[in-house]
Amino acid sequence: MSSPIEDYALLSDLETAAMVGRDGSIDWLCLPRFDSPACLATLLGTADNGFWRVAPRTGGRCTRRAYRHDTLALETEWRSGGDTVRVTDFMPPRAQSPCVVRVVEGVSGSVPMRSELRLRFHQGRVVPWVRDTESGTLAVAGPDAVWLHADGPVSVPDRQDPTTLDFTVSAGQRLAVTLAWSPSHLPEAPAPLSVPAETALKETSDFWRRWTARCRYEGPWRDAVVRSLITLKALTYAPTGGIVAAPTASLPGCIGGERNWDHRFCWLRDSTLTLSCLLRSGYRDEATAWLNWLMRAIAGDPAHLQTVYGVGGQRLLHETEAPWLPGYERSRPVRFGNSAESQFQLDVYGEVLDALCLSLRAGIPMPARVWSVVEALMSDLSRHWREPDQGLWQVRGPGRQFVHSKVMAWVAADRALSMGELLGRNGSSGRWRALRDEVHREVCREGWDARQDSFVQSYGSSALDASALLIPRLGFLPARDERVRGTVRAVQRLKHGGFVRRYGPSGDAVHDVDGMRGPEGTFVACTLWYADALAATGHPGQAREVFERALAIRNDVGLLAEQWDPDAGRQLGNAPQAFSHIALVETAFALSSAPSPSRRSPGG
């Protein structure tokens, strides 16, 4: 059986990430980038698909683990009788080669330890050539080389397998084991650490503490907010400023189901929320880097605007399946790449223009060509806004007239008008104002269901969608509007176990909207949007209850996946999910400024 998703902690060097289980095993690692093929893929398969465990030779789950305060250095302890050992895992922010460092420290007594590495390149599939060298153990396959080095005395229990190391640590003793990647054509081993491992650990911890010290949030949930911001920083590809949705691929929305997607890419859907989250938290440099990534990614013909891009801004993210991987708890198919790259999503126009407008208002330096981008996007939007699309959720069923997509078309026109006023460019304001007003009238007419007293998922549908909770935040209607209040009341019907689904379930049948078979979990971000909407419509007490419930499903080191299964009490989907942590930060800010709690119901 695979470990529960919530058993995993995150390591990152701001270019790639590793997932470490409570048993001391790194079961997911892509080198050298987030979107590179995995060389450790037990997370989606079995031990034969690659892992690296550093733990007591007797094995078992740890007795305690936690990140060092305000850092991404993970401390894991095993205790047995009077014997205690601590393993501190970290990835130094990238300077040279990507590497994972595991410092083993004897705390009390004496503990026999084992480092067991099983590399499987190309998504857990290719067994490398392995040999001993003067610089450590070298494993090579195709373009990849990985070096394993220990800085203290170890023994190799099986000379046929030099990637397994045994050693014993007593109280006060330390030994570091380092795994580093390099291109296989280079003849020399990389030098990932220019200083001793203990010094590298201190430098890495100092880096994270200096970064977290810039956080401007001072509300009641500071620890949760800081951990979420660290997670977002950890999901940043530092060379370009892009932020991946998650560091993992194909973790299921339903155990045994087919809703298994690769999230190691950058979604335009997240643009404004990411910028807002970073700016209000005090991270202007990161917001600027994200904006610059966005501008580079969308360069070219606006007719070719994509939903999702690679960390470098690349457009081709061809989706494939990996039949050699059995999937997380037999959830298949296992997918790499994402075909959402080729979908038409009307909402991305609004997301891009909202992000540009927010950046302009925040005083972030804007490229000289920004106005030509605005005009090109609006010209293309005016031709296509009436067309059906795949919507916010990137459904794989037929395109529809999704209400959220039309609301985002309104957002696009509204933000273009605002930018025109700020920049003194009003030549197109008449056309854009007419478009904005026409979209608004149509949504209020076609997207409203008077019988349910709510906005619905798409024109002519009776289905509800949690994205309607964003209507007041986006400014489409004020929170005091009775249609907003009615929608918040109606969305309660999407609740399950105290959490909110993104839309109604279909049981085991093929869903008539998204074209996929089987159920899925509740969505963490949707639950947090519900808390926001409750606070905005005058119910801060209930909003806080919903928010606290969402905080309670974080794992022991403060991480959230995309979804939550209230029945099984477990996380689902890729983890940690940027969208979930962005929503957590945004909701914490919203509730910290909300009036005193009220016990009135949403209908009150």
Coordinates of C-alpha atoms in Angstrom, one line a residue:
M1 CA 0.0 0.0 0.0
S2 CA 1.2 3.5 -0.8
S3 CA 1.6 6.0 2.1
P4 CA -1.3 8.4 2.6
I5 CA -0.8 11.6 0.6
E6 CA -0.7 13.5 3.9
D7 CA 2.3 11.5 5.0
Y8 CA 4.5 13.5 2.7
A9 CA 6.5 16.6 3.4
L10 CA 8.0 18.9 0.8
L11 CA 11.7 19.8 0.1
S12 CA 12.6 22.3 -2.6
D13 CA 15.6 24.2 -4.0
L14 CA 13.4 26.6 -6.0
E15 CA 13.9 24.6 -9.2
T16 CA 12.6 21.2 -8.3
A17 CA 11.1 19.3 -5.3
A18 CA 11.2 16.1 -3.4
M19 CA 8.4 14.4 -1.4
V20 CA 9.5 12.7 1.9
G21 CA 7.4 10.2 3.7
R22 CA 7.1 9.6 7.5
D23 CA 9.2 6.5 7.0
G24 CA 12.2 8.6 5.8
S25 CA 11.7 7.6 2.2
I26 CA 11.9 10.1 -0.6
D27 CA 9.3 8.6 -3.0
W28 CA 9.1 11.4 -5.6
L29 CA 12.0 13.4 -7.1
C30 CA 12.3 15.0 -10.5
L31 CA 15.7 16.2 -11.6
P32 CA 16.8 18.8 -12.5
R33 CA 13.5 20.7 -12.8
F34 CA 9.9 20.4 -11.5
D35 CA 8.8 19.1 -14.9
S36 CA 11.7 16.8 -15.6
P37 CA 11.1 13.0 -15.7
A38 CA 11.1 11.5 -12.2
C39 CA 14.0 9.4 -11.0
L40 CA 12.3 8.4 -7.8
A41 CA 8.6 7.5 -8.5
T42 CA 7.5 5.0 -5.8
L43 CA 4.7 7.6 -5.1
L44 CA 3.0 6.4 -8.3
G45 CA 4.1 2.8 -8.2
T46 CA 6.1 0.4 -6.1
A47 CA 9.6 0.3 -4.6
D48 CA 10.8 -0.9 -8.0
N49 CA 10.0 2.5 -9.4
G50 CA 12.6 4.3 -7.3
F51 CA 13.0 5.6 -3.7
W52 CA 15.7 6.8 -1.3
R53 CA 15.2 5.9 2.3
V54 CA 17.4 7.1 5.2
A55 CA 16.1 5.6 8.4
P56 CA 16.9 3.2 11.3
R57 CA 17.8 -0.2 9.9
T58 CA 14.7 -1.6 11.8
G59 CA 12.5 0.7 9.6
G60 CA 9.1 2.0 10.6
R61 CA 7.4 5.4 10.7
C62 CA 9.0 8.2 12.6
T63 CA 7.9 9.3 16.1
R64 CA 8.1 13.0 15.4
R65 CA 8.8 15.3 12.5
A66 CA 8.6 19.1 11.9
Y67 CA 10.1 21.8 9.8
R68 CA 12.7 23.9 11.5
H69 CA 10.8 27.1 12.5
D70 CA 10.1 29.2 9.4
T71 CA 12.2 27.1 7.1
L72 CA 12.0 24.2 4.6
A73 CA 14.5 22.1 6.5
L74 CA 12.7 18.9 7.7
E75 CA 13.6 17.2 11.0
T76 CA 12.5 13.6 11.4
E77 CA 13.1 11.6 14.6
W78 CA 12.9 8.0 15.5
R79 CA 12.9 7.0 19.2
S80 CA 13.2 3.5 20.6
G81 CA 13.8 3.1 24.3
G82 CA 16.7 5.4 25.2
D83 CA 17.9 5.6 21.6
T84 CA 17.0 8.5 19.4
V85 CA 18.2 9.6 15.9
R86 CA 17.3 12.7 13.9
V87 CA 17.5 13.1 10.1
T88 CA 17.4 16.6 8.8
D89 CA 16.6 16.8 5.1
F90 CA 17.0 19.9 3.0
M91 CA 17.8 21.1 -0.5
P92 CA 20.1 24.1 -0.7
P93 CA 18.6 26.9 -2.9
R94 CA 20.1 26.2 -6.2
A95 CA 23.6 27.6 -6.7
Q96 CA 25.2 24.8 -8.8
S97 CA 23.9 21.3 -9.2
P98 CA 20.6 20.2 -7.7
C99 CA 21.1 18.1 -4.6
V100 CA 19.3 16.6 -1.6
V101 CA 21.3 16.6 1.7
R102 CA 20.3 14.3 4.6
V103 CA 22.1 14.9 7.8
V104 CA 21.9 12.1 10.3
E105 CA 22.5 13.0 13.9
G106 CA 22.6 10.7 17.0
V107 CA 20.6 12.3 19.7
S108 CA 20.9 9.6 22.4
G109 CA 22.0 6.0 22.6
S110 CA 23.3 4.3 19.5
V111 CA 21.2 3.7 16.3
P112 CA 22.1 1.5 13.3
M113 CA 21.1 3.3 10.2
R114 CA 20.6 2.5 6.5
S115 CA 20.6 4.6 3.4
E116 CA 18.9 2.7 0.6
L117 CA 18.8 4.3 -2.8
R118 CA 17.0 2.8 -5.8
L119 CA 17.1 5.1 -8.8
R120 CA 14.8 4.6 -11.7
F121 CA 15.1 7.2 -14.4
H122 CA 12.5 8.4 -17.0
Q123 CA 9.4 8.3 -14.7
G124 CA 10.4 5.3 -12.7
R125 CA 11.2 3.1 -15.7
V126 CA 14.9 2.9 -16.6
V127 CA 17.4 1.1 -14.4
P128 CA 20.7 2.9 -14.5
W129 CA 24.3 1.7 -14.7
V130 CA 25.8 2.0 -11.2
R131 CA 29.5 2.0 -10.2
D132 CA 31.8 3.2 -7.4
T133 CA 34.1 6.1 -8.1
E134 CA 36.6 8.1 -6.0
S135 CA 33.9 10.8 -5.8
G136 CA 31.1 8.4 -4.6
T137 CA 28.6 6.1 -6.2
L138 CA 27.6 7.1 -9.8
A139 CA 24.4 6.1 -11.5
V140 CA 23.9 6.9 -15.2
A141 CA 21.1 6.5 -17.7
G142 CA 20.6 8.5 -20.9
P143 CA 21.1 12.2 -20.2
D144 CA 21.1 11.8 -16.4
A145 CA 23.8 11.1 -13.8
V146 CA 23.3 11.0 -10.1
W147 CA 26.1 10.9 -7.5
L148 CA 25.7 9.5 -4.0
H149 CA 28.3 10.6 -1.4
A150 CA 28.6 10.1 2.4
D151 CA 30.9 12.3 4.4
G152 CA 31.7 9.7 7.1
P153 CA 32.5 6.0 7.5
V154 CA 29.9 3.6 6.0
S155 CA 29.8 0.0 4.9
V156 CA 28.2 -1.5 1.9
P157 CA 26.3 -4.7 2.9
D158 CA 26.0 -5.9 -0.7
R159 CA 29.0 -5.2 -3.0
Q160 CA 26.7 -5.8 -5.9
D161 CA 24.6 -2.8 -4.7
P162 CA 26.8 0.2 -3.7
T163 CA 23.8 2.4 -3.4
T164 CA 22.9 0.8 0.0
L165 CA 25.0 2.1 2.9
D166 CA 25.0 1.0 6.5
F167 CA 26.4 3.1 9.4
T168 CA 25.8 3.6 13.1
V169 CA 25.4 7.0 14.9
S170 CA 25.8 7.5 18.6
A171 CA 24.8 10.6 20.6
G172 CA 26.6 13.6 19.3
Q173 CA 27.7 12.0 16.0
R174 CA 26.7 13.3 12.6
L175 CA 27.0 12.0 9.1
A176 CA 25.6 13.5 5.9
V177 CA 24.6 11.7 2.8
T178 CA 24.2 13.8 -0.4
L179 CA 22.5 13.0 -3.7
A180 CA 23.4 15.3 -6.6
W181 CA 22.4 15.4 -10.3
S182 CA 24.5 16.3 -13.3
P183 CA 24.3 15.8 -17.1
S184 CA 25.7 12.4 -17.8
H185 CA 28.1 13.7 -20.4
L186 CA 30.1 15.7 -17.9
P187 CA 33.2 13.7 -16.8
E188 CA 33.5 15.1 -13.3
A189 CA 31.2 14.7 -10.2
P190 CA 29.3 17.9 -9.4
A191 CA 30.3 19.9 -6.4
P192 CA 26.9 20.7 -4.9
L193 CA 28.2 21.8 -1.6
S194 CA 31.1 24.3 -1.4
V195 CA 30.9 24.1 2.4
P196 CA 30.4 21.3 5.0
A197 CA 26.9 19.9 5.2
E198 CA 26.3 21.5 8.6
T199 CA 27.3 24.9 7.2
A200 CA 25.0 24.4 4.2
L201 CA 22.1 23.5 6.5
K202 CA 22.7 26.7 8.5
E203 CA 22.9 28.8 5.3
T204 CA 19.7 27.2 3.9
S205 CA 17.8 27.8 7.2
D206 CA 19.1 31.4 7.3
F207 CA 17.8 31.9 3.7
W208 CA 14.3 30.8 4.6
R209 CA 14.2 32.8 7.8
R210 CA 15.3 35.9 6.1
W211 CA 12.6 35.3 3.5
T212 CA 9.8 34.7 6.0
A213 CA 10.8 37.7 8.0
R214 CA 9.4 39.9 5.2
C215 CA 5.9 38.5 5.7
R216 CA 3.4 41.4 6.4
Y217 CA 0.6 39.2 7.8
E218 CA 0.1 39.7 11.6
G219 CA -3.3 38.1 12.1
P220 CA -4.3 35.2 14.3
W221 CA -3.3 32.5 11.9
R222 CA 0.3 33.6 11.3
D223 CA 1.9 30.2 11.5
A224 CA -0.5 28.7 8.9
V225 CA 0.0 31.8 6.6
V226 CA 3.8 31.7 6.8
R227 CA 3.9 28.0 6.1
S228 CA 1.6 28.5 3.1
L229 CA 3.8 31.3 1.8
I230 CA 6.9 29.1 2.3
T231 CA 5.2 26.4 0.3
L232 CA 4.4 28.9 -2.6
K233 CA 8.0 30.1 -2.6
A234 CA 9.1 26.4 -2.7
L235 CA 6.9 25.9 -5.8
T236 CA 8.6 28.8 -7.6
Y237 CA 10.9 28.1 -10.4
A238 CA 13.5 30.7 -9.5
P239 CA 15.2 31.2 -12.9
T240 CA 11.9 32.4 -14.5
G241 CA 9.6 33.3 -11.7
G242 CA 6.9 30.8 -12.7
I243 CA 5.0 29.0 -10.0
V244 CA 3.9 25.4 -10.5
A245 CA 0.5 24.3 -9.4
A246 CA 2.0 21.3 -7.5
P247 CA 5.3 19.4 -7.6
T248 CA 3.6 16.1 -8.2
A249 CA 1.7 14.3 -11.0
S250 CA -1.2 11.9 -11.2
L251 CA -2.2 11.8 -7.5
P252 CA -5.9 10.9 -7.8
G253 CA -9.0 12.9 -7.0
C254 CA -10.6 9.6 -6.3
I255 CA -8.7 6.5 -5.1
G256 CA -8.8 4.0 -8.0
G257 CA -10.2 6.7 -10.4
E258 CA -9.1 8.3 -13.6
R259 CA -9.0 12.0 -12.5
N260 CA -5.2 11.9 -12.4
W261 CA -3.4 15.0 -13.8
D262 CA 0.1 16.4 -14.0
H263 CA 0.2 19.7 -12.2
R264 CA 3.9 20.5 -12.5
F265 CA 3.1 23.5 -14.7
C266 CA 2.0 27.1 -14.4
W267 CA -1.7 27.9 -14.8
L268 CA -3.0 31.4 -15.9
R269 CA -6.0 30.6 -13.7
D270 CA -3.8 31.2 -10.7
S271 CA -2.4 34.5 -12.0
T272 CA -4.3 37.2 -10.1
L273 CA -4.7 35.2 -7.0
T274 CA -1.0 34.5 -6.9
L275 CA -0.1 38.2 -7.5
S276 CA -2.6 39.3 -4.9
C277 CA -1.4 36.8 -2.3
L278 CA 2.3 37.8 -2.8
L279 CA 1.8 41.5 -2.9
R280 CA -0.4 41.8 0.2
S281 CA 2.0 39.4 2.1
G282 CA 5.0 41.7 1.3
Y283 CA 6.7 39.7 -1.5
R284 CA 7.0 42.3 -4.2
D285 CA 10.1 40.8 -5.8
E286 CA 8.3 37.4 -6.3
A287 CA 5.2 39.2 -7.6
T288 CA 7.3 41.1 -10.1
A289 CA 9.1 37.9 -11.2
W290 CA 5.7 36.1 -11.6
L291 CA 4.4 39.0 -13.7
N292 CA 7.5 38.9 -15.9
W293 CA 7.0 35.2 -16.4
L294 CA 3.4 35.8 -17.4
M295 CA 4.3 38.5 -19.9
R296 CA 6.9 36.2 -21.6
A297 CA 4.6 33.2 -21.6
I298 CA 1.7 35.0 -23.3
A299 CA 3.9 36.7 -25.9
G300 CA 2.7 36.2 -29.5
D301 CA -0.7 36.0 -31.1
P302 CA -3.5 36.3 -28.4
A303 CA -5.5 33.9 -30.4
H304 CA -3.0 31.3 -29.2
L305 CA -3.3 32.2 -25.5
Q306 CA -3.1 29.0 -23.5
T307 CA -4.5 27.8 -20.2
V308 CA -1.2 26.4 -19.0
Y309 CA 2.5 26.8 -19.7
G310 CA 5.7 25.2 -18.6
V311 CA 8.0 26.7 -16.0
G312 CA 10.1 28.3 -18.7
G313 CA 7.0 29.5 -20.5
Q314 CA 7.1 26.6 -23.0
R315 CA 3.8 25.9 -24.8
L316 CA 4.1 22.2 -25.7
L317 CA 3.1 20.1 -22.7
H318 CA 2.0 17.0 -24.6
E319 CA 0.1 14.6 -22.4
T320 CA 1.1 11.0 -22.3
E321 CA 0.3 7.9 -20.2
A322 CA 2.8 5.7 -18.4
P323 CA 1.4 2.1 -18.5
W324 CA 4.5 0.8 -16.6
L325 CA 3.4 2.7 -13.5
P326 CA 0.5 1.1 -11.6
G327 CA -0.6 4.4 -10.1
Y328 CA -1.1 5.7 -6.6
E329 CA -3.2 3.0 -4.9
R330 CA -4.0 1.6 -8.4
S331 CA -5.4 4.9 -9.7
R332 CA -4.8 4.8 -13.4
P333 CA -4.0 6.0 -16.0
V334 CA -0.8 7.7 -14.8
R335 CA -0.5 10.9 -16.9
F336 CA 2.5 13.1 -17.6
G337 CA 2.1 16.4 -19.5
N338 CA -1.3 18.1 -19.7
S339 CA -3.6 18.4 -22.7
A340 CA -5.3 21.5 -21.1
E341 CA -2.6 23.3 -23.2
S342 CA -4.8 22.9 -26.2
Q343 CA -8.2 23.8 -24.6
F344 CA -10.1 27.0 -25.2
Q345 CA -10.7 28.7 -21.9
L346 CA -12.4 32.0 -22.1
D347 CA -11.6 32.9 -18.5
V348 CA -7.8 33.3 -19.2
Y349 CA -8.4 36.7 -20.8
G350 CA -9.9 38.0 -17.6
E351 CA -7.2 36.4 -15.5
V352 CA -4.4 37.9 -17.5
L353 CA -5.9 41.4 -17.7
D354 CA -6.8 41.3 -14.0
A355 CA -3.2 40.4 -13.2
L356 CA -1.9 43.3 -15.3
C357 CA -4.3 45.7 -13.8
L358 CA -3.4 44.6 -10.2
S359 CA 0.3 45.0 -11.1
L360 CA -0.2 48.5 -12.5
R361 CA -2.1 49.6 -9.4
A362 CA 0.6 48.2 -7.2
G363 CA 3.3 50.1 -9.0
I364 CA 5.1 47.1 -10.4
P365 CA 7.2 48.3 -13.4
M366 CA 5.3 47.3 -16.5
P367 CA 6.9 46.5 -19.9
A368 CA 6.5 49.2 -22.6
R369 CA 4.5 46.8 -24.7
V370 CA 1.8 46.2 -22.0
W371 CA -0.8 48.4 -23.7
S372 CA -0.4 46.7 -27.0
V373 CA -1.0 43.4 -25.2
V374 CA -4.1 44.8 -23.6
E375 CA -5.5 45.9 -27.0
A376 CA -4.6 42.6 -28.7
L377 CA -6.3 40.6 -25.9
M378 CA -9.4 42.7 -26.0
S379 CA -9.6 42.5 -29.8
D380 CA -9.5 38.8 -29.7
L381 CA -11.9 38.6 -26.8
S382 CA -14.5 40.7 -28.6
R383 CA -14.5 38.1 -31.4
H384 CA -14.7 35.0 -29.2
W385 CA -16.5 35.8 -25.9
R386 CA -19.8 34.3 -27.1
E387 CA -18.2 30.9 -27.8
P388 CA -18.5 27.9 -25.5
D389 CA -15.3 26.8 -23.7
Q390 CA -13.9 24.3 -21.3
G391 CA -14.2 26.6 -18.3
L392 CA -12.2 27.2 -15.1
W393 CA -12.1 23.4 -14.4
Q394 CA -10.8 22.5 -17.8
V395 CA -13.5 19.9 -18.3
R396 CA -13.0 17.2 -20.9
G397 CA -16.6 17.0 -21.9
P398 CA -18.2 19.3 -24.6
G399 CA -17.6 23.0 -24.4
R400 CA -20.4 25.0 -22.7
Q401 CA -21.4 28.6 -21.9
F402 CA -19.9 28.5 -18.5
V403 CA -21.0 31.4 -16.3
H404 CA -17.6 31.8 -14.6
S405 CA -16.0 32.2 -18.1
K406 CA -18.5 34.9 -19.0
V407 CA -17.9 36.7 -15.7
M408 CA -14.2 36.6 -16.5
A409 CA -14.9 38.1 -19.9
W410 CA -16.6 41.0 -18.0
V411 CA -13.5 41.2 -15.8
A412 CA -11.3 41.5 -18.8
A413 CA -13.2 44.4 -20.2
D414 CA -13.5 46.1 -16.8
R415 CA -9.8 45.8 -16.1
A416 CA -8.9 47.0 -19.6
L417 CA -11.0 50.1 -19.0
S418 CA -9.3 50.7 -15.6
M419 CA -5.9 50.3 -17.2
G420 CA -6.9 52.8 -19.9
E421 CA -7.8 55.4 -17.3
L422 CA -4.5 54.8 -15.4
L423 CA -2.4 55.1 -18.5
G424 CA -4.4 57.8 -20.2
R425 CA -5.3 55.5 -23.1
N426 CA -9.1 55.9 -23.7
G427 CA -9.3 55.5 -27.4
S428 CA -11.1 52.1 -27.2
S429 CA -13.1 52.8 -24.0
G430 CA -16.5 53.1 -25.8
R431 CA -16.2 49.7 -27.4
W432 CA -14.9 48.0 -24.3
R433 CA -17.6 49.6 -22.0
A434 CA -20.3 48.4 -24.4
L435 CA -18.8 44.9 -24.3
R436 CA -18.6 44.9 -20.6
D437 CA -22.2 46.0 -20.2
E438 CA -23.4 43.5 -22.7
V439 CA -21.6 40.6 -21.0
H440 CA -23.0 41.7 -17.6
R441 CA -26.6 41.8 -18.9
E442 CA -26.3 38.4 -20.5
V443 CA -24.8 36.7 -17.4
C444 CA -27.5 38.2 -15.2
R445 CA -30.2 37.0 -17.6
E446 CA -28.8 33.6 -18.8
G447 CA -26.7 32.5 -15.9
W448 CA -29.4 33.2 -13.2
D449 CA -31.8 30.5 -12.0
A450 CA -34.7 32.2 -10.2
R451 CA -36.1 28.9 -9.0
Q452 CA -32.8 28.2 -7.1
D453 CA -32.2 31.9 -6.3
S454 CA -28.7 31.4 -7.6
F455 CA -26.2 31.7 -10.4
V456 CA -25.6 28.3 -12.0
Q457 CA -22.7 26.6 -13.8
S458 CA -23.7 27.3 -17.4
Y459 CA -26.4 28.9 -19.4
G460 CA -29.6 26.7 -19.4
S461 CA -28.2 24.4 -16.6
S462 CA -29.6 23.9 -13.1
A463 CA -26.2 22.7 -11.9
L464 CA -24.4 24.7 -9.2
D465 CA -20.7 25.6 -9.3
A466 CA -18.5 26.9 -6.5
S467 CA -16.8 29.3 -8.9
A468 CA -19.9 31.5 -8.5
L469 CA -18.6 32.3 -5.0
L470 CA -16.0 34.5 -6.7
I471 CA -18.5 36.9 -8.2
P472 CA -18.2 39.5 -5.4
R473 CA -14.5 39.2 -5.1
L474 CA -14.2 39.9 -8.8
G475 CA -16.4 42.9 -8.5
F476 CA -19.1 41.6 -10.9
L477 CA -21.7 42.2 -8.2
P478 CA -21.3 43.6 -4.7
A479 CA -21.6 41.3 -1.8
R480 CA -24.7 43.0 -0.6
D481 CA -26.6 42.2 -3.8
E482 CA -29.4 39.7 -3.1
R483 CA -28.3 37.6 -6.0
V484 CA -24.9 37.1 -4.4
R485 CA -26.5 36.2 -1.0
G486 CA -28.8 33.7 -2.7
T487 CA -25.9 32.1 -4.5
V488 CA -24.0 31.7 -1.2
R489 CA -27.1 30.0 0.3
A490 CA -27.5 27.7 -2.7
V491 CA -23.8 26.7 -2.7
Q492 CA -24.4 25.1 0.6
R493 CA -25.9 22.2 -1.4
L494 CA -22.4 21.5 -2.7
K495 CA -21.2 20.9 0.8
H496 CA -20.1 17.4 1.9
G497 CA -18.9 16.7 5.4
G498 CA -18.4 20.4 6.0
F499 CA -16.3 21.0 2.8
V500 CA -17.4 22.3 -0.6
R501 CA -17.3 20.4 -3.9
R502 CA -16.5 22.4 -7.1
Y503 CA -19.7 21.1 -8.6
G504 CA -22.2 18.3 -8.2
P505 CA -21.1 14.7 -8.2
S506 CA -22.1 12.0 -10.6
G507 CA -21.5 8.8 -8.6
D508 CA -19.8 6.1 -10.6
A509 CA -21.2 7.3 -13.9
V510 CA -19.5 9.4 -16.5
H511 CA -20.0 13.0 -15.4
D512 CA -22.2 14.9 -17.9
V513 CA -20.0 18.0 -17.6
D514 CA -16.4 17.0 -17.2
G515 CA -16.6 13.7 -19.2
M516 CA -14.8 11.7 -16.5
R517 CA -16.0 8.6 -14.7
G518 CA -16.4 8.4 -10.9
P519 CA -16.6 10.7 -8.0
E520 CA -13.9 13.1 -6.6
G521 CA -13.2 14.8 -3.3
T522 CA -14.2 18.2 -2.0
F523 CA -12.0 21.1 -3.1
V524 CA -9.9 22.9 -0.5
A525 CA -9.8 26.2 -2.5
C526 CA -13.6 26.1 -3.0
T527 CA -14.1 25.6 0.7
L528 CA -12.0 28.6 1.4
W529 CA -13.9 30.7 -1.2
Y530 CA -17.0 29.7 0.7
A531 CA -15.5 31.1 3.9
D532 CA -14.6 34.3 2.0
A533 CA -18.1 34.7 0.7
L534 CA -19.7 34.1 4.1
A535 CA -17.5 36.8 5.6
A536 CA -18.3 39.2 2.7
T537 CA -22.0 38.7 3.1
G538 CA -22.1 39.4 6.8
H539 CA -21.4 36.0 8.5
P540 CA -17.9 36.2 9.8
G541 CA -18.6 33.7 12.6
Q542 CA -19.6 31.0 10.2
A543 CA -16.7 32.0 7.9
R544 CA -14.2 31.4 10.7
E545 CA -15.7 28.0 11.4
V546 CA -15.3 27.0 7.8
F547 CA -11.7 28.4 7.7
E548 CA -10.7 26.6 10.9
R549 CA -12.2 23.4 9.5
A550 CA -10.0 23.8 6.4
L551 CA -6.9 24.5 8.6
A552 CA -7.6 21.3 10.5
I553 CA -7.1 19.1 7.4
R554 CA -3.5 20.3 6.8
N555 CA -1.0 17.5 7.5
D556 CA 1.3 17.5 10.4
V557 CA 3.8 19.8 8.7
G558 CA 1.1 22.3 7.5
L559 CA 0.6 21.1 3.9
L560 CA -2.6 20.9 1.8
A561 CA -3.4 18.8 -1.2
E562 CA -5.9 19.9 -3.9
Q563 CA -8.8 17.9 -2.4
W564 CA -10.1 16.3 0.8
D565 CA -12.2 13.2 1.3
P566 CA -14.5 13.8 4.3
D567 CA -15.7 10.2 4.4
A568 CA -12.2 8.6 4.5
G569 CA -10.6 11.6 6.3
R570 CA -7.7 11.9 3.9
Q571 CA -6.1 14.2 1.4
L572 CA -6.6 13.6 -2.4
G573 CA -5.1 15.1 -5.5
N574 CA -1.7 16.6 -6.2
A575 CA 0.2 17.9 -3.2
P576 CA 1.0 20.4 -1.9
Q577 CA -1.3 22.4 -4.1
A578 CA -0.5 26.1 -4.8
F579 CA -4.2 26.9 -5.4
S580 CA -5.1 25.6 -1.9
H581 CA -2.3 27.5 -0.1
I582 CA -3.0 30.7 -2.1
A583 CA -6.7 30.5 -1.0
L584 CA -5.6 29.9 2.6
V585 CA -3.5 33.1 2.6
E586 CA -6.2 35.2 0.9
T587 CA -8.9 33.9 3.3
A588 CA -6.7 34.6 6.4
F589 CA -6.3 38.2 5.2
A590 CA -10.0 38.5 4.5
L591 CA -11.1 37.2 7.9
S592 CA -8.5 39.1 9.8
S593 CA -10.2 42.3 8.6
A594 CA -13.8 41.1 8.9
P595 CA -16.0 42.5 11.6
S596 CA -16.7 40.7 14.9
P597 CA -18.3 37.2 14.5
S598 CA -22.0 36.8 14.0
R599 CA -23.9 33.6 14.5
R600 CA -26.6 34.4 11.9
S601 CA -27.2 31.9 9.2
P602 CA -26.5 32.8 5.5
G603 CA -30.3 33.1 5.2
G604 CA -30.5 35.5 8.1

